[in-house]
CSV table of C-alpha atoms in Angstrom, one decimal:
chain,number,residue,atom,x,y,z
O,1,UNK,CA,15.2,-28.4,40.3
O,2,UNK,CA,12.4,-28.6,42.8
O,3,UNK,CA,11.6,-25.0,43.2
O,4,UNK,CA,8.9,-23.1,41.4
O,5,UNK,CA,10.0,-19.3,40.5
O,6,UNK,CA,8.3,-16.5,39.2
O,7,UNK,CA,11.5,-15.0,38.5
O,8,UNK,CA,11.5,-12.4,35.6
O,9,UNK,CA,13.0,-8.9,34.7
O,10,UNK,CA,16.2,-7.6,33.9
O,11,UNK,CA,19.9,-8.8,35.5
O,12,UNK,CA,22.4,-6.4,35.9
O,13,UNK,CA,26.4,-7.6,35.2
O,14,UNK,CA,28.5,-8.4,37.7
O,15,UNK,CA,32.4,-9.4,38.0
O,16,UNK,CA,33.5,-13.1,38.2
O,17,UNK,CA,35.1,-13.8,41.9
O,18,UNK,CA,38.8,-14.0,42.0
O,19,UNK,CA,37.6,-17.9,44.4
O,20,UNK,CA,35.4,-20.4,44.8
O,21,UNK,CA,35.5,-20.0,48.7
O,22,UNK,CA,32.6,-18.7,50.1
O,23,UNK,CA,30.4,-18.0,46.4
O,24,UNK,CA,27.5,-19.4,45.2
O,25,UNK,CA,25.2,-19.7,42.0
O,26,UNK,CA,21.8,-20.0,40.7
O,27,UNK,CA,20.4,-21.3,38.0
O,28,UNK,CA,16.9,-20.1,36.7
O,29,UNK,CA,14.9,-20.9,33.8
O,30,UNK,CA,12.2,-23.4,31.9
O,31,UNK,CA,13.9,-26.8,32.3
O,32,UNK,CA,12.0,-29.8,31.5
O,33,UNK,CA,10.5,-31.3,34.3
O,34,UNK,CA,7.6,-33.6,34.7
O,35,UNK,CA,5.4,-31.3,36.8
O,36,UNK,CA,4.7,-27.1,36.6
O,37,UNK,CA,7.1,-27.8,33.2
O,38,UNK,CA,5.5,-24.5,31.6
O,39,UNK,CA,6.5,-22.4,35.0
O,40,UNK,CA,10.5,-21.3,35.3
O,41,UNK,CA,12.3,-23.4,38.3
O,42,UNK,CA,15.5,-22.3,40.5
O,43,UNK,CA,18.5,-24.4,42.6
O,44,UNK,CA,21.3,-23.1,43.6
O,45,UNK,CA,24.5,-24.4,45.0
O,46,UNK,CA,28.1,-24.0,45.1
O,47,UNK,CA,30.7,-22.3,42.7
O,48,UNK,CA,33.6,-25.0,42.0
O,49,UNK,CA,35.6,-24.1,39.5
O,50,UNK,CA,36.6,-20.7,37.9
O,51,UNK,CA,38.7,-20.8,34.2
O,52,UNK,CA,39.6,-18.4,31.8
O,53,UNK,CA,36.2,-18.0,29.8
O,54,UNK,CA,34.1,-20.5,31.5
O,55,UNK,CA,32.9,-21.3,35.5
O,56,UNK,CA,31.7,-25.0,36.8
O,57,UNK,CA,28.9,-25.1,39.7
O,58,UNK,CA,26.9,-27.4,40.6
O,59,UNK,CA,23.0,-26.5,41.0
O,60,UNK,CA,21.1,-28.9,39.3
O,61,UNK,CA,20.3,-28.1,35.7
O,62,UNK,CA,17.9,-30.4,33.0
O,63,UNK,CA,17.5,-29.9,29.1
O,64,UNK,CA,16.1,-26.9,28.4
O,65,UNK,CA,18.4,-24.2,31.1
O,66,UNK,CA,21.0,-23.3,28.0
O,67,UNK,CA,21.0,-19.5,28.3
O,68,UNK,CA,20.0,-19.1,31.7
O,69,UNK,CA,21.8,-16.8,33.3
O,70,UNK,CA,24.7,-17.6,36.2
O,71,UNK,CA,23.8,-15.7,39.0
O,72,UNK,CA,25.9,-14.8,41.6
O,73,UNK,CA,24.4,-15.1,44.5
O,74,UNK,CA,26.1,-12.8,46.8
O,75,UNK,CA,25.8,-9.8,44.5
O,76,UNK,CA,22.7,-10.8,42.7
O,77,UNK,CA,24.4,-9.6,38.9
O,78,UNK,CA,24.8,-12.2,36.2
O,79,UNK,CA,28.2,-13.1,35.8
O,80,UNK,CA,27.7,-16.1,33.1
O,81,UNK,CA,25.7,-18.0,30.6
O,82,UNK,CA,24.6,-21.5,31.5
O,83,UNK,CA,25.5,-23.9,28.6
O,84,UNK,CA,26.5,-27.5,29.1
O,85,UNK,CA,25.4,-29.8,31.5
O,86,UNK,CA,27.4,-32.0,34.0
O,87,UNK,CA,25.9,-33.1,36.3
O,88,UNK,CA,24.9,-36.7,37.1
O,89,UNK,CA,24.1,-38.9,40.0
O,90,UNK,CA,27.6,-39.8,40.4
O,91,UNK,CA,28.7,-35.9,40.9
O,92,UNK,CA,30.3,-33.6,38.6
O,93,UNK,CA,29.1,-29.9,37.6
O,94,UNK,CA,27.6,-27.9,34.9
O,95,UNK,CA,29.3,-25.2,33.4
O,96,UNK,CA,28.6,-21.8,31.9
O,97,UNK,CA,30.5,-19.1,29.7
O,98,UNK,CA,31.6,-16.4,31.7
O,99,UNK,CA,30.3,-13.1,31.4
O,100,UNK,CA,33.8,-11.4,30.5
O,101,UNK,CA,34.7,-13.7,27.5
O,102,UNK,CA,36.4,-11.8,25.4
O,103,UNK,CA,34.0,-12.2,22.0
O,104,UNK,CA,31.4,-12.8,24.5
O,105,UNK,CA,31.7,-8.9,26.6
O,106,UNK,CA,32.2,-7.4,22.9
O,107,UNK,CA,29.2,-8.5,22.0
O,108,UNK,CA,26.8,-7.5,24.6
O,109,UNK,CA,28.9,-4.1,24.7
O,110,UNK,CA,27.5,-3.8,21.3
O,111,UNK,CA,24.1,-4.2,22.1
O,112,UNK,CA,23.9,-2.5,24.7
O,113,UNK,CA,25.4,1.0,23.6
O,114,UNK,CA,24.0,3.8,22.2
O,115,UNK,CA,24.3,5.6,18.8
O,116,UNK,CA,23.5,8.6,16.2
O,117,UNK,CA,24.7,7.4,13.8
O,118,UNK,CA,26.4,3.9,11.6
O,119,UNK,CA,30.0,5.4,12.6
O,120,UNK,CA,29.3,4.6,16.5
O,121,UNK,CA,28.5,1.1,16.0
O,122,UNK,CA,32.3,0.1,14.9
O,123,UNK,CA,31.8,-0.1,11.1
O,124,UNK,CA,31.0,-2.3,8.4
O,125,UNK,CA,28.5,-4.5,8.6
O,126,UNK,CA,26.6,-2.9,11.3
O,127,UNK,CA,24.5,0.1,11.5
O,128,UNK,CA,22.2,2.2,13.9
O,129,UNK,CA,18.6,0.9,14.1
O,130,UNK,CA,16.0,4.0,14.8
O,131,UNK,CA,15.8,3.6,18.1
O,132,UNK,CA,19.8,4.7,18.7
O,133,UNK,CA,20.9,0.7,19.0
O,134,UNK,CA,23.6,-0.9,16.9
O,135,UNK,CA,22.7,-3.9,14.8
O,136,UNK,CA,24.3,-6.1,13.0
O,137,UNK,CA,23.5,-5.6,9.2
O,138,UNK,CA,23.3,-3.6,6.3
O,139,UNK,CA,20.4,-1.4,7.6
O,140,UNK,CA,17.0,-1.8,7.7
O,141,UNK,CA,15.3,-2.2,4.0
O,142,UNK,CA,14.1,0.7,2.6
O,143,UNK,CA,10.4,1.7,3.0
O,144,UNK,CA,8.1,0.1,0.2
O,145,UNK,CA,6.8,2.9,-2.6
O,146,UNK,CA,3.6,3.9,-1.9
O,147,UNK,CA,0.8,3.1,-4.6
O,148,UNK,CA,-0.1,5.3,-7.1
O,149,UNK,CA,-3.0,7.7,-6.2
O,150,UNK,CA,-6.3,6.5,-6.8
O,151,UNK,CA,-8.2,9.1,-9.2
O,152,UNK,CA,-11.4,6.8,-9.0
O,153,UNK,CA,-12.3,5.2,-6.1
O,154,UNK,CA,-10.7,2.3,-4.0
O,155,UNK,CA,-12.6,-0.9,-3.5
O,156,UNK,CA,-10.9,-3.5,-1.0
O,157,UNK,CA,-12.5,-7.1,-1.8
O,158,UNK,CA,-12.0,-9.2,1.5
O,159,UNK,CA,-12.6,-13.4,0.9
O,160,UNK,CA,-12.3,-15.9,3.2
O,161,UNK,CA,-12.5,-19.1,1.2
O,162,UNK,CA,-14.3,-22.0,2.1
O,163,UNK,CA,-12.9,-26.0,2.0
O,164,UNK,CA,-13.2,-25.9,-1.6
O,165,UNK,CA,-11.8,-22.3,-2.7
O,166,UNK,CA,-11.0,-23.4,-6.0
O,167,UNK,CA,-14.9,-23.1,-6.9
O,168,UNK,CA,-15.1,-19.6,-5.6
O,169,UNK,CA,-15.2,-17.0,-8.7
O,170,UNK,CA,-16.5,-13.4,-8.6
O,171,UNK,CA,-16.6,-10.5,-11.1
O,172,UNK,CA,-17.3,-6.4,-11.1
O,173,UNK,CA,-19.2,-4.7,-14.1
O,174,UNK,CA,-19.1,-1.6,-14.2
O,175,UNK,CA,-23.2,-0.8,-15.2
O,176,UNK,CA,-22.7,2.8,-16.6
O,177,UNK,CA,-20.4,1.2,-19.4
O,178,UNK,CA,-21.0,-2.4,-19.7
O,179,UNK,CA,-17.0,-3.1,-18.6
O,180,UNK,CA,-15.8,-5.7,-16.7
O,181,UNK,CA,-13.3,-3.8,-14.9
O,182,UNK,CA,-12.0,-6.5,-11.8
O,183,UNK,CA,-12.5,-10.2,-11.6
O,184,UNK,CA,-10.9,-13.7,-9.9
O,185,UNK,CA,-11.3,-16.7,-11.9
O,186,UNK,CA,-12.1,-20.0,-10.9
O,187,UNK,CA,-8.9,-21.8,-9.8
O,188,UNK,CA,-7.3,-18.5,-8.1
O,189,UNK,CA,-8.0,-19.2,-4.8
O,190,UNK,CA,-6.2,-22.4,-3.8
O,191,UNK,CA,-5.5,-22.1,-0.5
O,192,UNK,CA,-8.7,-23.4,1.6
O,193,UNK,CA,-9.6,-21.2,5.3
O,194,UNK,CA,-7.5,-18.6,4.2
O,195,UNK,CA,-8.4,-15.0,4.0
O,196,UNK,CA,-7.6,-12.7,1.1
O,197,UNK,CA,-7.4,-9.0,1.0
O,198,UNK,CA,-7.0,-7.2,-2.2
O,199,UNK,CA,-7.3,-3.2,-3.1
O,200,UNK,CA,-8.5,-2.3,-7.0
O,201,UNK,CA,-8.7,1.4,-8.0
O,202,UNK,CA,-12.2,1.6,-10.1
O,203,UNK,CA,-14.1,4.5,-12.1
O,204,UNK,CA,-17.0,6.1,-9.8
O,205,UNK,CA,-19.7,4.0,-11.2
O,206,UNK,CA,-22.4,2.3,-10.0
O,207,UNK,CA,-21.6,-2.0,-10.3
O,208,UNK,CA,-22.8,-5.0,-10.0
O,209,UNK,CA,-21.0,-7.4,-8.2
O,210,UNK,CA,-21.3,-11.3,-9.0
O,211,UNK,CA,-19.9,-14.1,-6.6
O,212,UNK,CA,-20.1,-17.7,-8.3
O,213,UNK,CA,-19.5,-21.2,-6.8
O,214,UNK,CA,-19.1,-23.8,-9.7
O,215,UNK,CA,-20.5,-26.9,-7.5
O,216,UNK,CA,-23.6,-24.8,-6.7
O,217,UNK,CA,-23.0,-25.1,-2.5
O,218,UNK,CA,-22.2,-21.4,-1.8
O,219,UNK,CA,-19.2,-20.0,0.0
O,220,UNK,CA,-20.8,-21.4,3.9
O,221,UNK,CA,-21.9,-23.2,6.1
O,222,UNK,CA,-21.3,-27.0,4.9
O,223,UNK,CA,-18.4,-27.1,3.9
O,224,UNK,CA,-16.4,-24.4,5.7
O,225,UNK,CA,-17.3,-21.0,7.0
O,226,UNK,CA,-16.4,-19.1,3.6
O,227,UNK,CA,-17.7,-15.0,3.9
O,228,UNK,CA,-16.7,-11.9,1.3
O,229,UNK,CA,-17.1,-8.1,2.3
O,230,UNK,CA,-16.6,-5.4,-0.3
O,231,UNK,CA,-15.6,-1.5,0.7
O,232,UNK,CA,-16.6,0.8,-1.7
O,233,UNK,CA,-14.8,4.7,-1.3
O,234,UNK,CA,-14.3,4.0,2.1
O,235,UNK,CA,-17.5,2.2,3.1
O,236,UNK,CA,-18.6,-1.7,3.5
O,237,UNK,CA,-21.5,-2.0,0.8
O,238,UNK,CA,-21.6,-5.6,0.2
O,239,UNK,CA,-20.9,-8.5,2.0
O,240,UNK,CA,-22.1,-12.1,2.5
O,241,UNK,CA,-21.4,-16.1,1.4
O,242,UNK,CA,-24.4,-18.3,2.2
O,243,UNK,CA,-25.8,-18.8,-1.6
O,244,UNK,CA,-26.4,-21.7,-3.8
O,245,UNK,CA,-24.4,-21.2,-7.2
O,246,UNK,CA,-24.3,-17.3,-7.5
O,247,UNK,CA,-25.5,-14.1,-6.2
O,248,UNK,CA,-25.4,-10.5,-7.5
O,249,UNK,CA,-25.1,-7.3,-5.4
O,250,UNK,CA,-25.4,-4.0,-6.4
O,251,UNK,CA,-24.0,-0.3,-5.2
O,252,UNK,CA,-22.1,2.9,-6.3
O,253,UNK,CA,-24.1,5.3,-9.3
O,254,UNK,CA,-23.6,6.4,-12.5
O,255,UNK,CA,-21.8,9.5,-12.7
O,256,UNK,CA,-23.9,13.0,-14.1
O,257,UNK,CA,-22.9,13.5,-17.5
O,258,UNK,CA,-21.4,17.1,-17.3
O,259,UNK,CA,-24.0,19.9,-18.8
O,260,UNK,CA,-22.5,20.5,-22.6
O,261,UNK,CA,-21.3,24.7,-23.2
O,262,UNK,CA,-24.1,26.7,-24.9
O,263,UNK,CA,-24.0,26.3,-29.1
O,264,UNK,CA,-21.7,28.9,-30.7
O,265,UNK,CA,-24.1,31.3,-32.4
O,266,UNK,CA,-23.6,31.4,-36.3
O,267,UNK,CA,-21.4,34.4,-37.8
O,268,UNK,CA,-23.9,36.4,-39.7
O,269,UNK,CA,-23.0,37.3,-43.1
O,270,UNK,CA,-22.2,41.0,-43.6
O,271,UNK,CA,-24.8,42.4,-45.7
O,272,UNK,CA,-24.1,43.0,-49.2
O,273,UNK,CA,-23.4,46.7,-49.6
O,274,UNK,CA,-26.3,49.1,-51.8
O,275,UNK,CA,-24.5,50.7,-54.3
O,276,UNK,CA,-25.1,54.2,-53.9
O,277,UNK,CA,-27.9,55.9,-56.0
O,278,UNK,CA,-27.2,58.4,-59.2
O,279,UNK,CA,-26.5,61.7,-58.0
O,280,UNK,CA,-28.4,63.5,-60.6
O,281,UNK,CA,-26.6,64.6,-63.7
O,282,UNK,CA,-24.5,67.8,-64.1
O,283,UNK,CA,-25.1,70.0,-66.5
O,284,UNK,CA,-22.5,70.2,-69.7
O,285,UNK,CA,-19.7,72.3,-68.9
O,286,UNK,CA,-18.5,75.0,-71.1
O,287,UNK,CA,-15.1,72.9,-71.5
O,288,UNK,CA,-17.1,69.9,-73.2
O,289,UNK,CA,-20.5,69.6,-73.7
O,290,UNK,CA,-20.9,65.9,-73.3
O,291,UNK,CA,-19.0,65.9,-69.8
O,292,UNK,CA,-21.7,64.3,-67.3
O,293,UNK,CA,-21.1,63.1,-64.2
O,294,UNK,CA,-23.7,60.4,-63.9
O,295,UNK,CA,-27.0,59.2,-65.7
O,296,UNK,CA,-29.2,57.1,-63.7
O,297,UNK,CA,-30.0,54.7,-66.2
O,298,UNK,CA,-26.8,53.7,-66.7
O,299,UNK,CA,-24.5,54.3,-63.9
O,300,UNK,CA,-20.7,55.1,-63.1
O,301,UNK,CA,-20.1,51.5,-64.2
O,302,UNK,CA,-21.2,51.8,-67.5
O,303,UNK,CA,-19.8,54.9,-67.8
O,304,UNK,CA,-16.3,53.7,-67.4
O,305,UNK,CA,-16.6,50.8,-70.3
O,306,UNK,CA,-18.8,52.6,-73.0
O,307,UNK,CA,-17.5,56.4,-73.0
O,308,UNK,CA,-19.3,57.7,-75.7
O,309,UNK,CA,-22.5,55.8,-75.7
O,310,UNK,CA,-23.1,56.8,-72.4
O,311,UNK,CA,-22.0,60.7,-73.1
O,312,UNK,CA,-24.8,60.1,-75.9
O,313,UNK,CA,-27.5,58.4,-74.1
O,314,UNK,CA,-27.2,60.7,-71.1
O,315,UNK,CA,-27.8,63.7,-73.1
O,316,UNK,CA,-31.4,64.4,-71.4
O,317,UNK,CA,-31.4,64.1,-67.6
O,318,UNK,CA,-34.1,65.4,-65.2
């Protein structure tokens, strides 16, 4: 293959020939060569044999042309798939699989048609994809469930780890309470140049945040170009990686403590009721002389326990 192509796009299908006579074929693709060997080369030559599911021609082919397609020449469609090689400086021919293999055209058929829905893409183990294409498979796996929602606020902690990450260490207090509420141990990150992204739901608080290396070098620059960045409710609010053992960083605030309801006023205590005052006394009726109504120095009360002491000492009234 001594010519350079640019040959890309799309082939359309084309029938074998019924002959040989008077057909030819190309071959296109990234053979291995020893010069332009990352640009796709072309030959062509003639068809020479023409069997049941495959076709022999013989335009030079190296390692590396397995799936090119056979292109007709004449019509310009693909009517096979280059697969073996053949060829040699003694003669012979390459071969290909042609186009209208039985498994082969069922195939391609398949993954070329359209569908609504499993039914149209012949059955079990295949199903339609959402773009209206038939694959093969069980179906696509369902969608991941969503996190929970966040009634604090989300705070994504982004580390890219030096060449030493199992030094690297970092914790979140939470100031307003005293609580540690997220953290990485020394020993968690192992993997060294790699970046880590991970998403905490926190309290609205206002925290200090402490990043620790245990050999005392910092995240950068000597030993790999280590970095962290916090987002806080949406927004970047620390960030950094060039310090000696540990550094602090501070953001968010302490929630308002919410203004406490108005005391309940006391229930007063009813007042205790005056008795009413001594109407003054009646004078004796004709029916008994001693029948008084009220004295005022005793009262109805003791009226109603000493009868006739009180019919006596209430003989004068005014």
């Amino acid at each position: 293959q001594s010519e350079k192509c640019n040959c890309q796009g799309w082939y359309n299908l084309g029938s074998v020939p019924d002959t040989t006579r008077g057909n030819t074929i190309r071959i296109t693709g990234y053979g291995t060569a020893t010069v332009n060997s990352r640009s796709q080369k072309t030959h062509s030559g003639n068809l020479v044999r023409i069997a049941s599911t495959s076709l022999r021609y013989d335009p030079d082919t190296t390692g590396g042309n397995s799936g090119s397609p056979v292109v007709h020449r004449e019509t310009g469609n693909a009517i096979g798939i280059h697969t073996h090689g053949g060829c040699s400086a003694s003669g012979g021919s390459n071969q290909g699989t042609r186009i209208d293999r039985g498994d082969l055209s069922s195939h391609i058929e398949f993954l070329t048609k359209t569908c609504t829905q499993n039914s149209d893409c012949g059955g079990s183990g295949t199903y339609c994809d959402g773009n209206g294409k038939c694959q093969f498979g069980t179906g696509p796996p369902p969608a991941p469930t969503p996190p929970p929602a966040c009634n604090g606020k989300t705070l994504v902690m982004t580390l890219r780890t030096d060449n030493y990450p199992q030094e690297t260490s970092w914790s979140l207090t939470n100031i307003c309470t005293g609580q540690v509420e997220e953290s990485r141990d020394r020993g968690f990150y192992q993997t060294d140049g790699r970046t880590y992204v991970e998403t905490f739901c926190v309290p609205e608080a206002r925290y200090r945040l402490n990043m620790n290396d245990s050999y005392g070098d910092g995240m950068c620059c000597e030993w790999g170009n280590g970095a962290y960045s916090v987002d806080y409710g949406g927004q970047n609010v620390a960030s950094g990686g060039r310090f000696d053992r540990s550094e602090d960083k501070t953001f968010g605030s302490c929630q308002s403590q919410p203004t406490p309801p108005p005391p309940t006023p006391p229930t007063p205590t009813p007042p205790t009721p005056t008795p009413p005052a001594c109407a003054p006394c009646k004078a004796p009726s004709a029916k008994n002389s001693y029948d008084y109504e009220c004295c005022e120095e005793y009262g109805p009360d003791y009226y109603s326990k000493v009868t006739f002491l009180w019919f006596r000492s209430c003989s004068v009234c005014s």
